[in-house]
Short mmCIF file of C-alpha atoms and ligand atoms in Angstrom, two decimals:
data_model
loop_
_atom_site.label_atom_id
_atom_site.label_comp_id
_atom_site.label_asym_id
_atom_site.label_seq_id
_atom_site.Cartn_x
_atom_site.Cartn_y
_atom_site.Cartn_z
CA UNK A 27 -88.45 184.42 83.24
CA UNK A 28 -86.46 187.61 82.66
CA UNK A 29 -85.57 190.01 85.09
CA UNK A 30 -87.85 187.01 88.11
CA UNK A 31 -85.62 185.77 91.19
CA UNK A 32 -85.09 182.47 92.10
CA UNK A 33 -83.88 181.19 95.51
CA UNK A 34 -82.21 178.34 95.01
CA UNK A 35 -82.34 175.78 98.17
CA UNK A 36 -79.33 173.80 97.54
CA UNK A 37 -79.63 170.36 99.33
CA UNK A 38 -76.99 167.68 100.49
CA UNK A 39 -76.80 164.85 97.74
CA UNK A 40 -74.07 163.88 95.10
CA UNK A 41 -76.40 165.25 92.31
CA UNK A 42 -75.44 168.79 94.12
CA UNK A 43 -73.40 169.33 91.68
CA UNK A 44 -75.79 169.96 89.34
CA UNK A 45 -77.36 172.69 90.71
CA UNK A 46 -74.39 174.98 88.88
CA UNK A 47 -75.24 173.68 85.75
CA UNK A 48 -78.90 174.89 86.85
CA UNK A 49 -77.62 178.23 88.35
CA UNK A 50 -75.51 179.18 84.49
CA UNK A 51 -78.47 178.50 82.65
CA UNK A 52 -81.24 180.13 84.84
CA UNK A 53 -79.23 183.14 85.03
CA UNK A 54 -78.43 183.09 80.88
CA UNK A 55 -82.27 182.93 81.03
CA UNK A 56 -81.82 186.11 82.70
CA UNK A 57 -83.01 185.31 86.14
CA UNK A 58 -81.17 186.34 89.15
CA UNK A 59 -80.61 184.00 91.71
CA UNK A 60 -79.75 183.63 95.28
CA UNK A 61 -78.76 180.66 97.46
CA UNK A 62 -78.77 178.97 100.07
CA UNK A 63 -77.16 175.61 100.73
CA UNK A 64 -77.62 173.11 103.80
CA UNK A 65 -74.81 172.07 105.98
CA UNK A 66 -74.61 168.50 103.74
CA UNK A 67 -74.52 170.15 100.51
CA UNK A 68 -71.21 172.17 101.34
CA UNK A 69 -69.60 168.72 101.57
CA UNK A 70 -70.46 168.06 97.81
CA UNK A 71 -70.33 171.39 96.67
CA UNK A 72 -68.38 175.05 97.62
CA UNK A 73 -70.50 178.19 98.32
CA UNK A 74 -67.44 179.50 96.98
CA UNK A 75 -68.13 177.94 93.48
CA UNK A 76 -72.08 178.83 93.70
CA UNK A 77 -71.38 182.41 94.84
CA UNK A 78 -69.04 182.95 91.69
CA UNK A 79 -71.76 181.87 89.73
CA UNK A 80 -74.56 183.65 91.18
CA UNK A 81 -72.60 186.37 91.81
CA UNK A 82 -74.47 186.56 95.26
CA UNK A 83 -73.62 185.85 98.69
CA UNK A 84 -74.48 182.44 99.52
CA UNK A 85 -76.23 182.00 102.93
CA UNK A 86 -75.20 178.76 104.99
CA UNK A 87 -75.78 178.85 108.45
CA UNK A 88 -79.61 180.32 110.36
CA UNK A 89 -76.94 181.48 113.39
CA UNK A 90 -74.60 184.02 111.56
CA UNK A 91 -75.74 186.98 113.21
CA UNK A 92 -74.69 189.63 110.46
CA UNK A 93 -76.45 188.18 107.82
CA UNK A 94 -79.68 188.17 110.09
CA UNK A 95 -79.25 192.08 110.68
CA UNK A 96 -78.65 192.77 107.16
CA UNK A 97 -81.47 190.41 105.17
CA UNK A 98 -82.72 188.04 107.25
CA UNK A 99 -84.32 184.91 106.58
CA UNK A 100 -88.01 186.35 105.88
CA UNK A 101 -86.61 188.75 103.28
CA UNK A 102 -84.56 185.93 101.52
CA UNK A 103 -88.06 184.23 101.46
CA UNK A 104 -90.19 187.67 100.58
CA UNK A 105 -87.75 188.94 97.81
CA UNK A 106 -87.75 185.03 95.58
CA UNK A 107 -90.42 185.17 92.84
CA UNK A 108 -89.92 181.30 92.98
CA UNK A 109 -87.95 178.98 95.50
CA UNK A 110 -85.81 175.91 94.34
CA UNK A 111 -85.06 172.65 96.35
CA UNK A 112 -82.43 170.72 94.54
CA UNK A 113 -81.58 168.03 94.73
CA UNK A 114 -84.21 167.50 97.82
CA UNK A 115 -83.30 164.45 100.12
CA UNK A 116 -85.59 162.07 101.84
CA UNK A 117 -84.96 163.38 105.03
CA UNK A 118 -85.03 167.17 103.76
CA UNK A 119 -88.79 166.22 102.41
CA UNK A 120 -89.53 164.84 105.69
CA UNK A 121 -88.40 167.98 107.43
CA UNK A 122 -90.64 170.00 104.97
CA UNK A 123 -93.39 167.79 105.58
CA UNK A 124 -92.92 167.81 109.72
CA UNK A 125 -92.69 171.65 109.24
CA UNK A 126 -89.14 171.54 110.97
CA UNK A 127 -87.39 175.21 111.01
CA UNK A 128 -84.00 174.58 112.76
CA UNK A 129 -81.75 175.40 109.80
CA UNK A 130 -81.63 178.30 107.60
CA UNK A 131 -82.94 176.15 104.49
CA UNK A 132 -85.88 174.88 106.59
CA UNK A 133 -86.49 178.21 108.02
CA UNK A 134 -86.18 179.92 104.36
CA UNK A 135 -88.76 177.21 103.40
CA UNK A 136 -91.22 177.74 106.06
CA UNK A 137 -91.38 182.23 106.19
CA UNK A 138 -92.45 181.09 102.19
CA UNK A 139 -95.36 182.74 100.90
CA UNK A 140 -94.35 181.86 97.08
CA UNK A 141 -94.52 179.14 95.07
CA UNK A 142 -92.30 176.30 95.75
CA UNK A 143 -90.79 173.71 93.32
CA UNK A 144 -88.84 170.34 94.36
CA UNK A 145 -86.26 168.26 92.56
CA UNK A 146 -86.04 165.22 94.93
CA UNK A 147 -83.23 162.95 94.28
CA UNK A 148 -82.10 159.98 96.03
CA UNK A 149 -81.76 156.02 96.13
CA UNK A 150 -84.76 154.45 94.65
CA UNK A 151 -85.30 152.26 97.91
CA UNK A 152 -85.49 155.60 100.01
CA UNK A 153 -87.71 157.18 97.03
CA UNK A 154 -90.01 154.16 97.09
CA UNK A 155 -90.47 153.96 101.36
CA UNK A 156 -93.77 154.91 102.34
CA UNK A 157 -92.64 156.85 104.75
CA UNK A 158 -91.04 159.19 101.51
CA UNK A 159 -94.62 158.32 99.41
CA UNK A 160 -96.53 159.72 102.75
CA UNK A 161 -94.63 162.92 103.20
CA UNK A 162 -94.45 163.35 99.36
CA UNK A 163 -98.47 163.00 99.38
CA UNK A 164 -98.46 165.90 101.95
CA UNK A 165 -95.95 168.14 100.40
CA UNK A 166 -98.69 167.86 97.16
CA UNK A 167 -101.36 168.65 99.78
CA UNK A 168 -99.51 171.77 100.49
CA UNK A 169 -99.49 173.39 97.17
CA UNK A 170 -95.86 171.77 96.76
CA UNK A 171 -94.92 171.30 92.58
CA UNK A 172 -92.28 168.08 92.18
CA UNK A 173 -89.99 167.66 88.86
CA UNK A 174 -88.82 164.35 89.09
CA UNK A 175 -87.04 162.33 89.75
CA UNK A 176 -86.15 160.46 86.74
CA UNK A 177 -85.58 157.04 86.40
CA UNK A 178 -81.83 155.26 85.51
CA UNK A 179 -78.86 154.78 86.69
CA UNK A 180 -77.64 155.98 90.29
CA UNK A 181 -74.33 157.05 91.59
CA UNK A 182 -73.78 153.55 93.86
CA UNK A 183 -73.04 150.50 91.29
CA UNK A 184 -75.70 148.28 90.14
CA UNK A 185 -78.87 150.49 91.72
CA UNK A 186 -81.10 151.39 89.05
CA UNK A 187 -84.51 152.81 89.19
CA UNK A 188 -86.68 156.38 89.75
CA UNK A 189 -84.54 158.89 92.29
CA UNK A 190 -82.28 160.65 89.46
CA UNK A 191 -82.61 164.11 89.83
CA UNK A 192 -84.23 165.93 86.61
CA UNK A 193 -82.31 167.26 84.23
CA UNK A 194 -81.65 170.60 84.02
CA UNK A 195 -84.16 171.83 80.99
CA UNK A 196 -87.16 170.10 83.12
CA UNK A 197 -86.54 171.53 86.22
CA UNK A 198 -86.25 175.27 83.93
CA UNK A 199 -88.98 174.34 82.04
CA UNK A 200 -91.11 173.82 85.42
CA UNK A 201 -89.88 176.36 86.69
CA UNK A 202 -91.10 178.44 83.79
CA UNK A 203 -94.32 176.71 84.24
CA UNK A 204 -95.06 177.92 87.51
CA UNK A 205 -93.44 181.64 87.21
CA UNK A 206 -95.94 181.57 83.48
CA UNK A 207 -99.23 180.99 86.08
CA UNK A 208 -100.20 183.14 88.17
CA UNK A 209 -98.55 182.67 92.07
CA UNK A 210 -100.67 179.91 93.54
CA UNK A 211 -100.77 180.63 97.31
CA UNK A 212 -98.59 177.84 98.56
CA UNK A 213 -100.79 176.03 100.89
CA UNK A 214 -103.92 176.47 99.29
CA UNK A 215 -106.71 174.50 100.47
CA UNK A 216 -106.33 171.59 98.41
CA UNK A 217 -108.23 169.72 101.05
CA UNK A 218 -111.67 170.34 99.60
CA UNK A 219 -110.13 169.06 96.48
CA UNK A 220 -112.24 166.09 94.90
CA UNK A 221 -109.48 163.73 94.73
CA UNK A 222 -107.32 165.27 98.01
CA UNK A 223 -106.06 162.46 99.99
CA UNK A 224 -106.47 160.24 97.27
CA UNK A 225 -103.52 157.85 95.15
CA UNK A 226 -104.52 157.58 91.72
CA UNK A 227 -102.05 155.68 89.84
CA UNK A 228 -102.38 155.55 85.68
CA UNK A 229 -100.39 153.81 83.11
CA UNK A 230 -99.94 155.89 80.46
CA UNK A 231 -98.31 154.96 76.07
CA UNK A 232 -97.35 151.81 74.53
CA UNK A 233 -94.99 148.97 75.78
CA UNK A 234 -91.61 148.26 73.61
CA UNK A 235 -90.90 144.56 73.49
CA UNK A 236 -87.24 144.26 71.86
CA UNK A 237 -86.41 142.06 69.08
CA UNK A 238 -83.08 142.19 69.47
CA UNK A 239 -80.80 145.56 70.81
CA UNK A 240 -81.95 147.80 67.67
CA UNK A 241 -85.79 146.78 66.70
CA UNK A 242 -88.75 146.31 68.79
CA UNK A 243 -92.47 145.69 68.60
CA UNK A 244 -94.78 148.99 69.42
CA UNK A 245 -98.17 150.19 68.64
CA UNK A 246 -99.25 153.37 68.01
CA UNK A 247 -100.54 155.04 71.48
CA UNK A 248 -98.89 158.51 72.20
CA UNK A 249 -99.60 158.53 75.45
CA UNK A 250 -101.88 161.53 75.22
CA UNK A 251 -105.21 160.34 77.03
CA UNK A 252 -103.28 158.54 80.20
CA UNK A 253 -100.98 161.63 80.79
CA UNK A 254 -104.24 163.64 80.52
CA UNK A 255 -105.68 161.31 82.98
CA UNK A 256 -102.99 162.05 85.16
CA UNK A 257 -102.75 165.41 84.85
CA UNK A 258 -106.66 165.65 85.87
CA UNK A 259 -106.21 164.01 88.91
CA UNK A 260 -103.51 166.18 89.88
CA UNK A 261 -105.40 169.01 89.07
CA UNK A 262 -108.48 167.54 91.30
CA UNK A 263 -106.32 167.18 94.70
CA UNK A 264 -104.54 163.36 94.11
CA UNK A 265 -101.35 162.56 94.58
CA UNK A 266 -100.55 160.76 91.23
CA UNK A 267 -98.10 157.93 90.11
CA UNK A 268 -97.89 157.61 86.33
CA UNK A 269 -95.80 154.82 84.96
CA UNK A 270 -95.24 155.09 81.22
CA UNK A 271 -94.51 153.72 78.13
CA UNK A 272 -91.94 155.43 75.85
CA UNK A 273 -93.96 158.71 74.93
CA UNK A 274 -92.73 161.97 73.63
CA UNK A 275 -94.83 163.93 75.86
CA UNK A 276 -93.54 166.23 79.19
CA UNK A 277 -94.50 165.02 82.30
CA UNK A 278 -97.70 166.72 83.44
CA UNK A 279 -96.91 168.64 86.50
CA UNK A 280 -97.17 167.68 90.18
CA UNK A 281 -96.77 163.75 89.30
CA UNK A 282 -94.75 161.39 89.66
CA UNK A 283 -93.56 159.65 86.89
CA UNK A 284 -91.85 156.10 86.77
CA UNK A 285 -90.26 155.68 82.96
CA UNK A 286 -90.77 152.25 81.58
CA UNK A 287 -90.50 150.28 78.46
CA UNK A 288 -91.47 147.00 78.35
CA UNK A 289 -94.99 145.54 79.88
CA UNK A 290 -92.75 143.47 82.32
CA UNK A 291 -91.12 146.65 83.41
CA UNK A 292 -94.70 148.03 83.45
CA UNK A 293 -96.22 145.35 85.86
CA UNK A 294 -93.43 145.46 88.26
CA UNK A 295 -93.97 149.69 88.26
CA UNK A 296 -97.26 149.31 88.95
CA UNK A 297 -96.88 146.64 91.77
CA UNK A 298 -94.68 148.92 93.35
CA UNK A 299 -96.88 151.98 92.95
CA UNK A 300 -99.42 150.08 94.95
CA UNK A 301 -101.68 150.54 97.16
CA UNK A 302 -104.00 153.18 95.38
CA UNK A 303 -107.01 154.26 95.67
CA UNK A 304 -107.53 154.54 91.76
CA UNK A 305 -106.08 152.34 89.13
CA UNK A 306 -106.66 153.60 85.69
CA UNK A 307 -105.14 151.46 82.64
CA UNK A 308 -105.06 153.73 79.73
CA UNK A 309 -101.11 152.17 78.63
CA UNK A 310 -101.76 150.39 75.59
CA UNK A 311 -99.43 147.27 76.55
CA UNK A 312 -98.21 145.00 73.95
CA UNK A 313 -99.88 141.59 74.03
CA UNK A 314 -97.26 139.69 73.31
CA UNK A 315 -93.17 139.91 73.02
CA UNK A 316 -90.37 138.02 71.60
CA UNK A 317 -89.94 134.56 72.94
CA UNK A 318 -86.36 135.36 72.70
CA UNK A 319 -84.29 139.23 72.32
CA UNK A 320 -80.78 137.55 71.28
CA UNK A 321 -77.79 140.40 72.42
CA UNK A 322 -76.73 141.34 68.81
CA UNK A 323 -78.50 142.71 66.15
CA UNK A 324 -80.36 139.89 64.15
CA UNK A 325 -78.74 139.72 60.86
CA UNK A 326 -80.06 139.90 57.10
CA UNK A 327 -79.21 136.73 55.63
CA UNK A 328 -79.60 135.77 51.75
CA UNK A 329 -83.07 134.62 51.04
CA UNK A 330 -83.87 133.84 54.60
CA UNK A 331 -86.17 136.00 56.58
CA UNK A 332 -86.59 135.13 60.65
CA UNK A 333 -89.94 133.89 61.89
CA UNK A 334 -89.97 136.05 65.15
CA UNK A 335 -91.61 133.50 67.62
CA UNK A 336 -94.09 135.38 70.56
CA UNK A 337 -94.98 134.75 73.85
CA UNK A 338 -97.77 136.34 75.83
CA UNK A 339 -97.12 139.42 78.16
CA UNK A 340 -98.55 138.87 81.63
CA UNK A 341 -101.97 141.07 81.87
CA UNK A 342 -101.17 144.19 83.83
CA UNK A 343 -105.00 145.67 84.82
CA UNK A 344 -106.05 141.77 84.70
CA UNK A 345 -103.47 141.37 87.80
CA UNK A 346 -104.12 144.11 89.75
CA UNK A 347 -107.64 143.74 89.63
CA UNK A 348 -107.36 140.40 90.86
CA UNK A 349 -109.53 140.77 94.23
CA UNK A 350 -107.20 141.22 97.24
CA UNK A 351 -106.04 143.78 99.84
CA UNK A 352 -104.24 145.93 97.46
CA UNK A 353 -106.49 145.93 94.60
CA UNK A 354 -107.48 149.72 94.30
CA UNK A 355 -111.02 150.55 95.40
CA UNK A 356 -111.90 151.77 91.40
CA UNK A 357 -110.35 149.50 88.79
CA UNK A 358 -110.46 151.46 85.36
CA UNK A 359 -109.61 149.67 82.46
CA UNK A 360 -109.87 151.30 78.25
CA UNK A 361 -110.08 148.85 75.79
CA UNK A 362 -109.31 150.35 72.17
CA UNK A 363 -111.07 148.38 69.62
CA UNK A 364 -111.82 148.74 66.22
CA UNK A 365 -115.22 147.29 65.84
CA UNK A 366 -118.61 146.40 68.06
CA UNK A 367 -116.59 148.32 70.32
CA UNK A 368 -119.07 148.21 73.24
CA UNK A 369 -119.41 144.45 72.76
CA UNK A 370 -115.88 143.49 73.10
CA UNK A 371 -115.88 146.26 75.93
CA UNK A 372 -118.27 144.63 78.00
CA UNK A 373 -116.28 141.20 77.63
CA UNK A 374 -113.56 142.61 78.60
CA UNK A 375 -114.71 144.22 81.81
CA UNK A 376 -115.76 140.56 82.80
CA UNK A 377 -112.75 138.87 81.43
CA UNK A 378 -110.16 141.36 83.63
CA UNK A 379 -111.75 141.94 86.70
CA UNK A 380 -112.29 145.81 85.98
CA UNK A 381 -114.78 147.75 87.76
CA UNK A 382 -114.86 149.92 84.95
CA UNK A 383 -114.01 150.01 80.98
CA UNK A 384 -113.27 153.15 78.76
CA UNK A 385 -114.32 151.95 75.44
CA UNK A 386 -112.93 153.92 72.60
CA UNK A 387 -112.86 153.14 68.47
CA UNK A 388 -109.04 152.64 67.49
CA UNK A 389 -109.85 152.03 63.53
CA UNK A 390 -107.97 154.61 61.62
CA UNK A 391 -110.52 156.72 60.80
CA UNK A 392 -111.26 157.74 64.46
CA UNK A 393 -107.87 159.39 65.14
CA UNK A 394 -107.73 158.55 68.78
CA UNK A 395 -104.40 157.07 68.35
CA UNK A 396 -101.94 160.18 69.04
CA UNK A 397 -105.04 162.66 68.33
CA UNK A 398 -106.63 165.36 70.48
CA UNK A 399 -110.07 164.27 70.86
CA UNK A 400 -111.45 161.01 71.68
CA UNK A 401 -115.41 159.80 71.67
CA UNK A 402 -115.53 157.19 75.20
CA UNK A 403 -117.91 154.80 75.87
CA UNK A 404 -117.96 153.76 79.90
CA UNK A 405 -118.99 150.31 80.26
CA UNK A 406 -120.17 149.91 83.84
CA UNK A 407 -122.10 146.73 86.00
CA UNK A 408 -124.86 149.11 85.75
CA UNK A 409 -124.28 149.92 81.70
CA UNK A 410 -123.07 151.74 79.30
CA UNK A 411 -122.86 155.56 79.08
CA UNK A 412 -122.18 157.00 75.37
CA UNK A 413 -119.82 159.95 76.24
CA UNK A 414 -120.13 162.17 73.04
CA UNK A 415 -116.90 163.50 71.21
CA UNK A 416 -114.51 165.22 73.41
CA UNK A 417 -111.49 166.33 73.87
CA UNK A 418 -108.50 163.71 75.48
CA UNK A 419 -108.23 166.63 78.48
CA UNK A 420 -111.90 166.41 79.09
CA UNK A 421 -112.31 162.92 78.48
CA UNK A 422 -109.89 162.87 81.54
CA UNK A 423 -111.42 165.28 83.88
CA UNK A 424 -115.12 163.91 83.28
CA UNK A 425 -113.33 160.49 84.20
CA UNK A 426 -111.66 161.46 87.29
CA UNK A 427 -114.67 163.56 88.30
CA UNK A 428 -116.63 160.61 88.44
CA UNK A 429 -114.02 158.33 89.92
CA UNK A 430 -114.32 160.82 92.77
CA UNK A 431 -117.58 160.63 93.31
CA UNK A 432 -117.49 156.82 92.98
CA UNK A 433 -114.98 156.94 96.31
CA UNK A 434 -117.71 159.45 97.63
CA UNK A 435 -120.00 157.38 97.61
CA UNK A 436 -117.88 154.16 99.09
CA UNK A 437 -116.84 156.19 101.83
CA UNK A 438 -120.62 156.87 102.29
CA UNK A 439 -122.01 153.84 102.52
CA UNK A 440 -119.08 152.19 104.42
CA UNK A 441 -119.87 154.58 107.83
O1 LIG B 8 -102.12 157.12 73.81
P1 LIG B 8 -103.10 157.83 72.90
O2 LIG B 8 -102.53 158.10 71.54
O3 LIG B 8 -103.69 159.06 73.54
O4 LIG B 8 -104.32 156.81 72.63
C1 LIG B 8 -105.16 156.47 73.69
C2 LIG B 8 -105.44 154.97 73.74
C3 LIG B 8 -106.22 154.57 72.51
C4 LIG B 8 -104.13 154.17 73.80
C5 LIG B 8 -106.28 154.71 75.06
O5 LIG B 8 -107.43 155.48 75.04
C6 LIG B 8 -106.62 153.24 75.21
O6 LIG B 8 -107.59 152.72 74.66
N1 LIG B 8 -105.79 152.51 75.98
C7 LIG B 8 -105.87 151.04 76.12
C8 LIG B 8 -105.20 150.37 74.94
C9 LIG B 8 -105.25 148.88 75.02
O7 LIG B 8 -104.23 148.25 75.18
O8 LIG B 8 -106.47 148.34 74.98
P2 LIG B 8 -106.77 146.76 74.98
O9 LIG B 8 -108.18 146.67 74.62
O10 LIG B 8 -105.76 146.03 74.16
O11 LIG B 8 -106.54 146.34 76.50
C10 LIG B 8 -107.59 146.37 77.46
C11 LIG B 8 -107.08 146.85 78.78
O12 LIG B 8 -106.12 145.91 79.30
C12 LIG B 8 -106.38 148.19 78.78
O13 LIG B 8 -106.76 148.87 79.95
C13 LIG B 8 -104.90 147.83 78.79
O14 LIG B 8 -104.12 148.83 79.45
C14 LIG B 8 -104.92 146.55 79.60
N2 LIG B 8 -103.83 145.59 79.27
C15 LIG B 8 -103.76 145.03 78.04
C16 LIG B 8 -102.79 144.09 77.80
C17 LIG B 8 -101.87 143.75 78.81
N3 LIG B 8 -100.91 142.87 78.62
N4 LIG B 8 -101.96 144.34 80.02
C18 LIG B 8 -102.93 145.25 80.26
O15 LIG B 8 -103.00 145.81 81.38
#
């Protein structure tokens, strides 16, 4: 990033402070940056304290008259190789959605012509409203990139849930991302994307069911194939919600991601995330959990070893696929299997309710768990297609391809 400008778009939220953790390090990354803060954000933060570390004027107000004559907000726009928003507020993405220009940072934001990255951050109610999810969908449609927000623990007591704003390394690393790529026109027409318009939602790793506070019962997915599944309907115009499993994998970009653990955690996720056009169940969820998770550690007694009683998780793609208004339009279930793969496939596609079933061999010789490539088998009312060896990213994008044609061809046949 060396020697590339930033202009960071410093909005009016407690995480505010933040953003001079995020100005030290993008500058010891040797980036210069520039900002400009909204009327809110001075009441959390100083433009003193951001112009000693930026070692830049800060810009504050659209009507100061000198700093039009000598920059102006189209050259604070024209002279950033990248623009910030951080932390972005609910109603500072609904300005940017409604294309409101009656501050500087909303002015700033609409003279763009470069890319633009967001770090929303804000109570996960107001994250969670539609009318957020709508004007979220059409900052996406825009060309927009998102980092966050994470999920935990908010300023106000007891509120927990996703509207943390990232941590500083993600929002770099995106940042990085984006200044790595060539400059993607910002509003480029993702409208004659496949999936544009669309809500594909994907769960993504395995479920942790605790034992007690140190152990818990895992499997081996990595996550790999349902962040790839996300990532390709990103890439193909959707606006994506991927709730995962404890993975060790980045977020793909231009998602959102809700952080789960358990496959409780993961139903009520997924419920939220509704509706959706697309549900694709790639998590592999544990099938059963603890009866009990006592609050200390279990433990090790002298020639006694604890039976560790289970009870069954509730069925996550089984629930959603229930029929109903918000069932998706394409229900996409895997089912990893380690023999007569296609057999147990097709049972399973009755069984739960999916419209579709990615079969794929789990045994240990296959290395799909945690591996790059995966050989997919799509069990369908009309039959099975044998997909030959490929890798996880184009399993993905062959997947939602055709899950984009399916809506096609449902929006087709319903006019
Ligand atoms: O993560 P990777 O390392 O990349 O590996 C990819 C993968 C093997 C995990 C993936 O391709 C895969 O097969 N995911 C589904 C794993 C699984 O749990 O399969 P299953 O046959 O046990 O379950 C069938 C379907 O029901 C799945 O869509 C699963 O998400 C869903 N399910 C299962 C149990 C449960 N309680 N709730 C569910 O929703």
């Amino acid at each position: 990033m060396k020697q590339q400008r930033i202009l960071l778009l410093i909005g009016g939220g407690i995480a505010a402070y933040k953003c001079l953790d995020l100005i030290r390090r993008l500058r010891e990354e040797g980036v210069s940056v520039r900002a400009v803060m909204t009327r809110a954000a001075t009441q959390f933060i100083t433009p003193l304290s951001v112009g000693a570390l930026t070692n830049e004027k800060v810009f504050t107000d659209l009507f100061d008259l000198n700093d039009e004559q000598e920059i102006g907000h189209i050259r604070l726009s024209r002279e950033a190789d990248l623009l910030i928003v951080a932390p972005a507020t609910a109603d500072f993405l609904a300005k940017m959605a409604g294309g409101h220009a009656d501050d500087l940072a909303s002015t700033v934001l609409m003279a763009i012509d470069k890319p633009v990255l967001v770090a929303p951050a804000m109570n996960p109610r107001m994250w969670l409203h539609p009318a957020t999810r709508r004007n979220v969908a059409q900052l996406e449609a825009d060309g927009i990139r998102f980092v966050g927000p994470n999920t935990g623990e908010m300023a106000e007591r007891n509120e927990a849930g996703p509207g943390r704003l990232a941590e500083v390394p993600e929002i770099i690393a995106a940042a990085k991302a984006i200044l790595a790529k060539p400059a993607t026109p910002l509003r480029s027409v993702r409208s004659k994307a496949p999936l544009a318009g669309r809500h594909v939602l994907v769960t993504s790793g395995p479920t942790h069911e605790p034992i007690d506070p140190v152990r818990y019962i895992a499997n081996r997915s990595s996550g790999k194939q349902g962040h790839a599944i996300a990532a390709a309907a990103a890439a193909l115009g959707a606006r994506v919600t991927l709730v995962t499993g404890p993975v060790a994998l980045p977020d793909p970009q231009g998602v959102d991601v809700v952080r789960v653990e358990t496959a409780a955690e993961m139903l009520a996720a997924v419920t939220q995330g509704l509706p959706a056009d697309v549900g694709v169940f790639a998590a592999a969820v544990a099938d059963w959990r603890p009866a009990a998770t006592p609050k200390e550690k279990i433990k090790k007694a002298k020639d006694e070893t604890p039976a560790i009683a289970l009870v069954e998780n509730p069925d996550i793609l089984a629930a959603i696929a229930k029929p109903g208004a918000r069932r998706p339009s394409l229900v996409i279930g895997f089912a990893a299997e380690t023999r007569d793969v296609v057999a147990y496939a097709k049972k399973k596609r009755e069984a739960k309710g999916a419209d579709w079933i990615a079969a794929n061999d789990v045994s240990p010789k296959s290395g799909v768990f945690g591996g790059d490539a995966n050989t997919v088998h799509l069990v369908t009312a009309s039959g099975v297609e044998d997909w030959p060896k490929l890798t996880k990213d184009e399993v993905a994008e062959r997947l939602m391809r055709r899950a984009a044609e399916f809506l096609k061809q449902s929006a087709a046949a319903a006019e």
